Amino acid sequence: MSNIEFVGLKSAPSKSLKLKGKKVHVTDQVSCTNTRIYMKRYEDFVQYHGAVSTKNIKEADIILVDTCAVTQQREDMSLEMVKKSETLAKGGAKIIVCGCLAGINPKRLQEYYKGDFFSPKNEKHLAQILDLDEEEAKFLDPYNIRGRFMGADYTDVSLGLRLGIYACTLAHQIDNVISLHWIPWLGRFLDYSQAANVKAYAISVSQGCLGNCSFCVIPMSKGETASLPISFIIEKIQSLCADGVKKIILTSEDVGAYGVDLGATVVDLLEHIHRIKEEFYLYINFIDPRWLRLHGSDLVKISKLGKIRFLQFPLQSGSNSVLRRMRRAYQMEQVLPHILEFRRRAPKVTLGTQIIAGFPGETLEELEETRQIVKKNYFHRTDIIDFTNRPGADTEKMDSHLPQDEIRKRVCLLQKEIRTPFIMPSY
Ligand code: SF4
């Protein structure tokens, strides 16, 4: 078991051997980088109390099932994973469903599954499920640094995807030793695929967000922004640098909202991180573009310093009227000038975005506005995803939902405008 640090806790939580002799297995990843960090934390928690990890689900006594429900497809994949775990589990094994499905659609989960589960908002329940007490549960204290080395956690995938993962992992392994950034398109690809890099370490700087987007159910499982103090993150990065780590991912549901609950900002965090003398690169996921209105110029200034290699601003649409119905807190003219500023003044930074195609009531004119934005190639990576109606999201009450085949047609139309070499599969 790797030496688990407790950056944040005054003292290491009490360690029991209540799970001694038990084997714990974590299922294939279905979720995002932030939830994968949580899954690692749950695995470390079970190991901390005596269990050992196993890659073989059939010999496991405790099976932690990773789930997601941000889209219909991820929810279906998660339920398949739950069913498969029940099929493969040995008699008496304890299956525990973790991740966002439990917080977003527990009703559907319980139609298929009668066992234990908990959501990221209610982690201490994992301790109760394993008969560990309050003191022993302190390990899961949210004010304790969370992170993990990345790399794809897939075993049961198609040959095509397996080859893709293998090629991507290999490219990272070479780039970790000899930089491949002299090949521009490959450098960009490596920047926005650090989640597949086994030498990249991802830190969860906060949980949750401050958004109220009409299509999104993530707050149902992750709650409002809860940030880790800057000092915890700095201490963690310094210890990673001391261990020779060169690539660090900062992630959350919305990194842009970092620190609002602490009276700090994402700019404060990045300025502190840039005071660390060691050489390393930063890859930053999920900054809601609304924060460009407040921090755009400062983020450009910091990006010119050269540590930041990747920034992701999920636009979700290129049409102001759709953005209003999505309840996104910005309009295009408030964010695009900042994106152009990044391209002009920090050209080494790889920029990523995400677009939802087929939002309820999306007219052909609105679709055309988004197509024009994608066509102009503001971003080096653009993920186009199908709109899916999520239970509990306000879009559920909206009328004029588009038929699924029309949504798919719009995804393909927008993907045709993407000029980057790799189009990531849409979920
Ligand atoms: S900012 Fe909006 S889209 Fe992002 S997690 Fe929060 S509610 Fe969802």
Short mmCIF file of C-alpha atoms and ligand atoms in Angstrom, two decimals:
data_model
loop_
_atom_site.label_atom_id
_atom_site.label_comp_id
_atom_site.label_asym_id
_atom_site.label_seq_id
_atom_site.Cartn_x
_atom_site.Cartn_y
_atom_site.Cartn_z
CA MET A 1 0.00 0.00 0.00
CA SER A 2 1.52 3.37 -1.04
CA ASN A 3 2.37 5.68 1.88
CA ILE A 4 -0.86 7.58 2.28
CA GLU A 5 -0.43 11.20 3.31
CA PHE A 6 -2.84 13.12 5.46
CA VAL A 7 -2.14 16.64 4.24
CA GLY A 8 -4.85 18.55 6.08
CA LEU A 9 -5.61 16.33 9.04
CA LYS A 10 -3.92 17.28 12.31
CA SER A 11 -3.06 13.62 12.92
CA ALA A 12 -3.42 10.37 11.03
CA PRO A 13 -6.86 8.84 11.74
CA SER A 14 -6.82 5.74 13.92
CA LYS A 15 -6.00 2.62 12.00
CA SER A 16 -7.91 -0.60 12.66
CA LEU A 17 -7.28 -4.02 11.25
CA LYS A 18 -10.97 -4.75 11.09
CA LEU A 19 -10.61 -5.49 7.37
CA LYS A 20 -7.42 -7.56 7.73
CA GLY A 21 -7.41 -10.56 5.36
CA LYS A 22 -10.08 -8.97 3.16
CA LYS A 23 -9.49 -8.33 -0.54
CA VAL A 24 -10.84 -5.14 -2.15
CA HIS A 25 -11.51 -4.65 -5.88
CA VAL A 26 -12.38 -1.40 -7.68
CA THR A 27 -14.32 -1.88 -10.92
CA ASP A 28 -13.48 -0.35 -14.31
CA GLN A 29 -13.78 3.40 -14.53
CA VAL A 30 -17.03 4.86 -15.76
CA SER A 31 -16.68 8.29 -14.18
CA CYS A 32 -14.73 11.55 -14.53
CA THR A 33 -11.23 12.32 -13.24
CA ASN A 34 -12.58 13.85 -10.02
CA THR A 35 -14.70 10.82 -9.10
CA ARG A 36 -11.84 8.49 -10.03
CA ILE A 37 -9.79 10.33 -7.40
CA TYR A 38 -12.57 9.62 -4.88
CA MET A 39 -12.63 5.93 -5.88
CA LYS A 40 -8.89 5.76 -5.17
CA ARG A 41 -9.56 7.39 -1.81
CA TYR A 42 -12.18 4.76 -0.95
CA GLU A 43 -9.78 1.98 -1.96
CA ASP A 44 -7.01 3.56 0.19
CA PHE A 45 -9.54 3.84 3.05
CA VAL A 46 -10.35 0.12 2.93
CA GLN A 47 -6.65 -0.73 2.67
CA TYR A 48 -5.87 1.59 5.58
CA HIS A 49 -8.04 -0.66 7.75
CA GLY A 50 -6.25 -3.83 6.75
CA ALA A 51 -7.58 -5.01 3.36
CA VAL A 52 -5.39 -5.64 0.31
CA SER A 53 -6.22 -4.74 -3.31
CA THR A 54 -6.95 -7.32 -5.99
CA LYS A 55 -7.41 -6.92 -9.75
CA ASN A 56 -9.48 -10.12 -9.75
CA ILE A 57 -13.12 -9.32 -8.92
CA LYS A 58 -13.91 -13.03 -8.35
CA GLU A 59 -11.67 -13.25 -5.29
CA ALA A 60 -12.72 -9.91 -3.77
CA ASP A 61 -14.51 -9.65 -0.40
CA ILE A 62 -15.28 -5.95 -0.97
CA ILE A 63 -16.16 -4.63 -4.44
CA LEU A 64 -16.29 -0.84 -4.92
CA VAL A 65 -18.32 -0.06 -8.04
CA ASP A 66 -17.53 3.22 -9.80
CA THR A 67 -20.61 4.92 -11.30
CA CYS A 68 -21.61 8.08 -13.15
CA ALA A 69 -24.98 9.46 -14.27
CA VAL A 70 -24.04 12.75 -15.95
CA THR A 71 -25.51 11.36 -19.20
CA GLN A 72 -28.00 8.57 -19.96
CA GLN A 73 -25.25 6.52 -21.56
CA ARG A 74 -22.95 6.78 -18.52
CA GLU A 75 -25.86 5.82 -16.27
CA ASP A 76 -26.58 2.74 -18.43
CA MET A 77 -22.86 1.81 -18.43
CA SER A 78 -22.83 2.14 -14.63
CA LEU A 79 -25.85 -0.13 -14.18
CA GLU A 80 -24.20 -2.68 -16.48
CA MET A 81 -21.14 -2.51 -14.22
CA VAL A 82 -23.30 -3.07 -11.12
CA LYS A 83 -25.01 -6.10 -12.71
CA LYS A 84 -21.68 -7.52 -13.93
CA SER A 85 -20.18 -7.12 -10.45
CA GLU A 86 -23.11 -9.02 -8.92
CA THR A 87 -22.64 -11.79 -11.50
CA LEU A 88 -18.90 -12.13 -10.98
CA ALA A 89 -18.78 -11.64 -7.19
CA LYS A 90 -18.03 -14.66 -5.02
CA GLY A 91 -20.56 -15.72 -2.40
CA GLY A 92 -20.62 -13.38 0.62
CA ALA A 93 -18.71 -10.59 -1.13
CA LYS A 94 -19.85 -7.09 -0.15
CA ILE A 95 -20.67 -4.96 -3.22
CA ILE A 96 -20.76 -1.20 -2.56
CA VAL A 97 -21.99 1.17 -5.28
CA CYS A 98 -20.10 4.48 -5.15
CA GLY A 99 -19.95 7.55 -7.38
CA CYS A 100 -22.65 9.84 -8.74
CA LEU A 101 -25.41 7.41 -9.78
CA ALA A 102 -26.29 6.95 -6.10
CA GLY A 103 -26.76 10.71 -5.72
CA ILE A 104 -28.39 11.46 -9.08
CA ASN A 105 -30.75 8.52 -9.75
CA PRO A 106 -30.94 6.26 -6.66
CA LYS A 107 -34.48 5.26 -7.69
CA ARG A 108 -33.26 3.64 -10.92
CA LEU A 109 -30.28 2.11 -9.13
CA GLN A 110 -32.60 0.44 -6.62
CA GLU A 111 -34.74 -0.99 -9.40
CA TYR A 112 -31.72 -3.18 -10.27
CA TYR A 113 -29.74 -3.35 -7.07
CA LYS A 114 -30.72 -4.10 -3.48
CA GLY A 115 -27.30 -3.68 -1.81
CA ASP A 116 -25.28 -0.89 -0.20
CA PHE A 117 -24.51 2.41 -1.89
CA PHE A 118 -23.52 5.96 -1.06
CA SER A 119 -22.94 9.20 -3.00
CA PRO A 120 -19.94 11.60 -2.87
CA LYS A 121 -22.03 13.90 -0.66
CA ASN A 122 -22.42 11.14 1.92
CA GLU A 123 -19.06 9.36 2.05
CA LYS A 124 -19.04 8.60 5.75
CA HIS A 125 -21.72 6.03 4.95
CA LEU A 126 -18.94 3.85 3.52
CA ALA A 127 -17.49 3.57 7.04
CA GLN A 128 -20.90 2.56 8.42
CA ILE A 129 -21.33 -0.07 5.69
CA LEU A 130 -17.94 -1.53 6.73
CA ASP A 131 -18.72 -1.27 10.48
CA LEU A 132 -15.95 1.26 11.05
CA ASP A 133 -16.52 3.92 13.70
CA GLU A 134 -16.43 7.74 13.60
CA GLU A 135 -12.75 7.93 14.51
CA GLU A 136 -11.80 5.39 11.85
CA ALA A 137 -13.99 7.21 9.33
CA LYS A 138 -11.92 10.39 9.78
CA PHE A 139 -9.83 9.11 6.88
CA LEU A 140 -12.64 10.22 4.58
CA ASP A 141 -12.64 13.76 5.98
CA PRO A 142 -13.24 16.05 2.94
CA TYR A 143 -10.58 18.45 4.29
CA ASN A 144 -7.89 15.94 3.50
CA ILE A 145 -5.91 16.21 0.26
CA ARG A 146 -7.10 13.78 -2.45
CA GLY A 147 -5.26 12.76 -5.53
CA ARG A 148 -3.96 9.88 -7.57
CA PHE A 149 -1.76 8.92 -10.49
CA MET A 150 -3.82 8.65 -13.63
CA GLY A 151 -3.77 6.16 -16.52
CA ALA A 152 -6.80 4.44 -18.06
CA ASP A 153 -8.67 2.15 -15.60
CA TYR A 154 -10.34 0.03 -18.26
CA THR A 155 -10.00 -3.76 -18.58
CA ASP A 156 -13.18 -4.94 -20.30
CA VAL A 157 -13.27 -2.79 -23.49
CA SER A 158 -13.42 -3.36 -27.25
CA LEU A 159 -10.19 -4.20 -29.10
CA GLY A 160 -10.38 -0.86 -30.92
CA LEU A 161 -10.58 1.13 -27.67
CA ARG A 162 -7.88 -1.06 -26.09
CA LEU A 163 -5.51 -0.31 -29.00
CA GLY A 164 -6.37 3.39 -28.76
CA ILE A 165 -5.63 3.40 -25.03
CA TYR A 166 -2.40 1.48 -25.61
CA ALA A 167 -1.20 3.95 -28.28
CA CYS A 168 -2.14 6.92 -26.10
CA THR A 169 -0.41 5.47 -23.02
CA LEU A 170 2.70 4.66 -25.06
CA ALA A 171 2.86 8.20 -26.47
CA HIS A 172 2.73 9.56 -22.92
CA GLN A 173 5.43 7.20 -21.73
CA ILE A 174 7.74 8.40 -24.50
CA ASP A 175 6.79 12.06 -23.88
CA ASN A 176 7.52 11.60 -20.15
CA VAL A 177 11.13 10.86 -21.13
CA ILE A 178 11.71 12.76 -24.41
CA SER A 179 9.29 15.60 -25.15
CA LEU A 180 7.17 14.96 -28.24
CA HIS A 181 5.83 18.53 -28.24
CA TRP A 182 7.99 19.39 -31.27
CA ILE A 183 5.20 17.63 -33.25
CA PRO A 184 2.49 20.32 -32.77
CA TRP A 185 -0.67 18.17 -33.16
CA LEU A 186 0.83 15.40 -30.99
CA GLY A 187 1.83 17.93 -28.33
CA ARG A 188 -1.75 19.21 -28.21
CA PHE A 189 -3.13 15.67 -28.03
CA LEU A 190 -0.79 14.81 -25.16
CA ASP A 191 -1.81 17.99 -23.32
CA TYR A 192 -5.50 17.21 -23.40
CA SER A 193 -5.18 13.47 -22.71
CA GLN A 194 -3.15 13.55 -19.46
CA ALA A 195 -5.87 11.42 -17.83
CA ALA A 196 -4.28 8.54 -19.76
CA ASN A 197 -0.77 9.32 -18.49
CA VAL A 198 0.34 7.01 -15.65
CA LYS A 199 2.95 9.59 -14.57
CA ALA A 200 0.43 12.42 -14.29
CA TYR A 201 -0.91 13.09 -10.80
CA ALA A 202 -4.42 14.52 -10.44
CA ILE A 203 -5.39 16.62 -7.41
CA SER A 204 -9.00 17.34 -6.50
CA VAL A 205 -8.78 21.01 -5.46
CA SER A 206 -12.46 21.21 -4.54
CA GLN A 207 -15.71 19.27 -4.72
CA GLY A 208 -18.94 20.57 -6.25
CA CYS A 209 -19.77 23.80 -8.04
CA LEU A 210 -21.79 27.05 -7.72
CA GLY A 211 -23.64 26.58 -10.98
CA ASN A 212 -27.36 26.09 -11.50
CA CYS A 213 -27.31 24.86 -15.08
CA SER A 214 -30.74 23.70 -16.23
CA PHE A 215 -29.43 20.48 -17.86
CA CYS A 216 -27.07 19.36 -15.10
CA VAL A 217 -27.57 16.96 -12.21
CA ILE A 218 -24.01 16.91 -10.87
CA PRO A 219 -24.86 19.17 -7.91
CA MET A 220 -27.29 16.45 -6.76
CA SER A 221 -24.32 14.20 -6.02
CA LYS A 222 -21.44 16.62 -5.51
CA GLY A 223 -23.14 19.61 -3.82
CA GLU A 224 -21.82 23.16 -3.63
CA THR A 225 -18.15 24.10 -3.95
CA ALA A 226 -16.06 22.95 -0.97
CA SER A 227 -12.43 23.95 -1.55
CA LEU A 228 -9.26 22.65 0.06
CA PRO A 229 -7.09 25.36 1.63
CA ILE A 230 -4.34 26.62 -0.70
CA SER A 231 -1.64 25.54 1.81
CA PHE A 232 -2.78 21.89 1.58
CA ILE A 233 -2.51 21.94 -2.23
CA ILE A 234 0.90 23.66 -2.18
CA GLU A 235 2.21 21.14 0.36
CA LYS A 236 0.97 18.29 -1.83
CA ILE A 237 2.51 19.69 -5.01
CA GLN A 238 5.84 20.27 -3.24
CA SER A 239 5.91 16.66 -2.06
CA LEU A 240 5.03 15.46 -5.57
CA CYS A 241 7.85 17.54 -7.04
CA ALA A 242 10.21 16.06 -4.45
CA ASP A 243 9.17 12.65 -5.80
CA GLY A 244 9.99 13.77 -9.36
CA VAL A 245 6.41 14.25 -10.58
CA LYS A 246 6.38 16.66 -13.58
CA LYS A 247 2.74 16.63 -14.68
CA ILE A 248 -0.04 17.72 -12.34
CA ILE A 249 -3.75 17.84 -13.14
CA LEU A 250 -5.97 20.19 -11.11
CA THR A 251 -9.58 19.08 -11.21
CA SER A 252 -13.02 19.59 -9.69
CA GLU A 253 -16.58 19.95 -10.98
CA ASP A 254 -15.68 23.64 -11.53
CA VAL A 255 -12.08 24.66 -10.79
CA GLY A 256 -13.11 28.24 -11.60
CA ALA A 257 -15.21 28.36 -8.43
CA TYR A 258 -12.20 27.28 -6.38
CA GLY A 259 -11.83 29.22 -3.13
CA VAL A 260 -15.13 31.14 -3.24
CA ASP A 261 -16.07 29.35 0.01
CA LEU A 262 -12.71 30.29 1.55
CA GLY A 263 -12.54 33.95 0.50
CA ALA A 264 -9.89 33.08 -2.10
CA THR A 265 -9.95 32.62 -5.89
CA VAL A 266 -8.57 30.28 -8.54
CA VAL A 267 -6.13 33.08 -9.45
CA ASP A 268 -4.82 33.13 -5.84
CA LEU A 269 -4.36 29.35 -6.00
CA LEU A 270 -2.46 29.50 -9.31
CA GLU A 271 -0.28 32.40 -8.17
CA HIS A 272 0.73 30.41 -5.09
CA ILE A 273 1.42 27.32 -7.20
CA HIS A 274 3.62 29.40 -9.55
CA ARG A 275 5.82 30.36 -6.59
CA ILE A 276 6.95 26.73 -6.36
CA LYS A 277 10.41 26.76 -7.97
CA GLU A 278 10.50 23.14 -9.17
CA GLU A 279 9.84 22.37 -12.84
CA PHE A 280 6.42 20.87 -13.55
CA TYR A 281 3.43 21.40 -15.83
CA LEU A 282 -0.19 22.05 -14.91
CA TYR A 283 -3.29 20.69 -16.69
CA ILE A 284 -6.55 22.28 -15.50
CA ASN A 285 -9.94 20.65 -16.11
CA PHE A 286 -13.40 22.19 -16.02
CA ILE A 287 -13.28 25.96 -15.53
CA ASP A 288 -16.82 27.27 -16.08
CA PRO A 289 -16.34 30.08 -18.70
CA ARG A 290 -18.33 32.43 -16.42
CA TRP A 291 -15.09 32.91 -14.41
CA LEU A 292 -13.38 34.40 -17.47
CA ARG A 293 -15.53 37.48 -16.91
CA LEU A 294 -13.86 37.93 -13.51
CA HIS A 295 -10.44 36.33 -13.93
CA GLY A 296 -9.85 36.23 -17.72
CA SER A 297 -6.96 38.70 -17.87
CA ASP A 298 -5.26 37.31 -14.75
CA LEU A 299 -5.53 33.74 -16.09
CA VAL A 300 -3.95 34.84 -19.39
CA LYS A 301 -1.14 36.59 -17.50
CA ILE A 302 -0.42 33.46 -15.39
CA SER A 303 -0.62 31.22 -18.46
CA LYS A 304 2.16 33.22 -20.15
CA LEU A 305 4.52 32.03 -17.38
CA GLY A 306 4.64 28.63 -19.11
CA LYS A 307 3.66 26.16 -16.35
CA ILE A 308 0.06 25.78 -17.55
CA ARG A 309 -0.20 23.43 -20.53
CA PHE A 310 -3.96 22.78 -20.67
CA LEU A 311 -7.10 24.74 -19.79
CA GLN A 312 -10.65 23.46 -20.31
CA PHE A 313 -13.56 25.93 -20.63
CA PRO A 314 -16.80 23.97 -21.37
CA LEU A 315 -18.83 26.47 -23.44
CA GLN A 316 -21.73 24.00 -23.84
CA SER A 317 -23.23 26.13 -26.66
CA GLY A 318 -22.23 28.88 -29.12
CA SER A 319 -25.68 30.46 -29.07
CA ASN A 320 -26.53 33.15 -26.49
CA SER A 321 -30.22 32.25 -26.45
CA VAL A 322 -29.40 28.58 -25.77
CA LEU A 323 -26.92 29.65 -23.05
CA ARG A 324 -29.72 31.61 -21.41
CA ARG A 325 -32.00 28.55 -21.42
CA MET A 326 -29.11 26.48 -20.06
CA ARG A 327 -28.75 29.08 -17.27
CA ARG A 328 -25.07 29.47 -18.07
CA ALA A 329 -23.81 32.69 -16.49
CA TYR A 330 -22.19 34.17 -19.59
CA GLN A 331 -22.78 35.17 -23.18
CA MET A 332 -20.38 34.51 -26.05
CA GLU A 333 -19.16 38.10 -26.34
CA GLN A 334 -18.13 37.92 -22.66
CA VAL A 335 -15.86 34.87 -23.06
CA LEU A 336 -14.57 34.65 -26.66
CA PRO A 337 -12.32 37.73 -26.40
CA HIS A 338 -10.57 36.02 -23.47
CA ILE A 339 -10.15 32.81 -25.47
CA LEU A 340 -8.57 34.82 -28.30
CA GLU A 341 -6.32 36.48 -25.71
CA PHE A 342 -5.06 33.04 -24.62
CA ARG A 343 -4.40 32.12 -28.27
CA ARG A 344 -2.50 35.35 -28.89
CA ARG A 345 -0.57 35.79 -25.64
CA ALA A 346 -0.17 32.20 -24.38
CA PRO A 347 -0.03 30.13 -27.59
CA LYS A 348 1.63 27.15 -25.86
CA VAL A 349 -1.49 26.58 -23.73
CA THR A 350 -3.78 23.90 -25.20
CA LEU A 351 -7.41 24.93 -24.88
CA GLY A 352 -10.31 22.50 -24.58
CA THR A 353 -14.08 22.87 -24.60
CA GLN A 354 -17.29 20.86 -24.56
CA ILE A 355 -20.48 21.49 -26.54
CA ILE A 356 -23.90 19.97 -25.92
CA ALA A 357 -25.77 19.34 -29.19
CA GLY A 358 -29.57 19.17 -29.36
CA PHE A 359 -30.55 21.18 -26.29
CA PRO A 360 -34.37 21.35 -25.96
CA GLY A 361 -35.84 23.85 -28.40
CA GLU A 362 -32.50 24.39 -30.19
CA THR A 363 -33.52 26.01 -33.49
CA LEU A 364 -31.59 25.61 -36.73
CA GLU A 365 -30.44 29.22 -36.36
CA GLU A 366 -29.11 28.50 -32.86
CA LEU A 367 -27.42 25.31 -34.12
CA GLU A 368 -25.81 27.38 -36.89
CA GLU A 369 -24.46 29.87 -34.31
CA THR A 370 -22.79 26.97 -32.49
CA ARG A 371 -21.53 25.46 -35.75
CA GLN A 372 -19.86 28.80 -36.61
CA ILE A 373 -18.06 28.81 -33.22
CA VAL A 374 -16.82 25.24 -33.66
CA LYS A 375 -15.79 26.01 -37.26
CA LYS A 376 -13.66 28.95 -36.15
CA ASN A 377 -11.49 26.51 -34.16
CA TYR A 378 -11.06 28.67 -31.06
CA PHE A 379 -10.14 25.51 -29.16
CA HIS A 380 -7.55 22.77 -29.75
CA ARG A 381 -9.94 20.13 -28.44
CA THR A 382 -13.72 20.19 -28.76
CA ASP A 383 -15.90 17.41 -27.31
CA ILE A 384 -19.39 17.36 -28.79
CA ILE A 385 -21.83 15.50 -26.59
CA ASP A 386 -25.47 14.51 -27.14
CA PHE A 387 -28.01 16.34 -24.97
CA THR A 388 -29.58 13.74 -22.66
CA ASN A 389 -32.56 14.44 -20.46
CA ARG A 390 -31.48 13.78 -16.86
CA PRO A 391 -33.96 12.94 -14.09
CA GLY A 392 -34.14 15.85 -11.65
CA ALA A 393 -32.69 18.40 -14.10
CA ASP A 394 -34.91 21.41 -14.97
CA THR A 395 -34.72 20.47 -18.64
CA GLU A 396 -37.02 17.58 -17.71
CA LYS A 397 -39.85 20.15 -17.42
CA MET A 398 -38.98 21.85 -20.71
CA ASP A 399 -41.01 21.03 -23.80
CA SER A 400 -39.73 20.85 -27.42
CA HIS A 401 -37.20 18.10 -26.71
CA LEU A 402 -35.62 16.97 -29.99
CA PRO A 403 -35.85 13.34 -31.15
CA GLN A 404 -32.71 11.29 -30.39
CA ASP A 405 -31.86 10.78 -34.08
CA GLU A 406 -32.06 14.53 -34.68
CA ILE A 407 -29.70 15.09 -31.71
CA ARG A 408 -27.29 12.52 -33.15
CA LYS A 409 -27.45 14.24 -36.55
CA ARG A 410 -26.50 17.54 -34.90
CA VAL A 411 -23.58 15.91 -33.05
CA CYS A 412 -22.23 14.61 -36.37
CA LEU A 413 -22.79 17.96 -38.09
CA LEU A 414 -20.78 19.78 -35.41
CA GLN A 415 -18.07 17.10 -35.28
CA LYS A 416 -17.51 17.64 -39.02
CA GLU A 417 -16.39 21.21 -38.22
CA ILE A 418 -13.70 20.08 -35.75
CA ARG A 419 -10.27 20.38 -37.34
CA THR A 420 -8.21 18.75 -34.62
CA PRO A 421 -6.88 15.30 -35.68
CA PHE A 422 -8.57 13.34 -32.93
CA ILE A 423 -12.29 13.46 -32.34
CA MET A 424 -12.99 11.90 -28.96
CA PRO A 425 -15.98 9.56 -28.86
CA SER A 426 -19.08 11.39 -27.52
CA TYR A 427 -20.98 9.98 -24.58
S1 SF4 B 1 -21.22 24.32 -13.35
FE1 SF4 B 1 -23.17 23.67 -14.25
S2 SF4 B 1 -22.58 22.02 -15.65
FE2 SF4 B 1 -20.88 22.30 -14.27
S3 SF4 B 1 -21.19 20.81 -12.63
FE3 SF4 B 1 -22.10 22.77 -12.00
S4 SF4 B 1 -24.26 22.71 -12.56
FE4 SF4 B 1 -23.15 21.10 -13.71
#
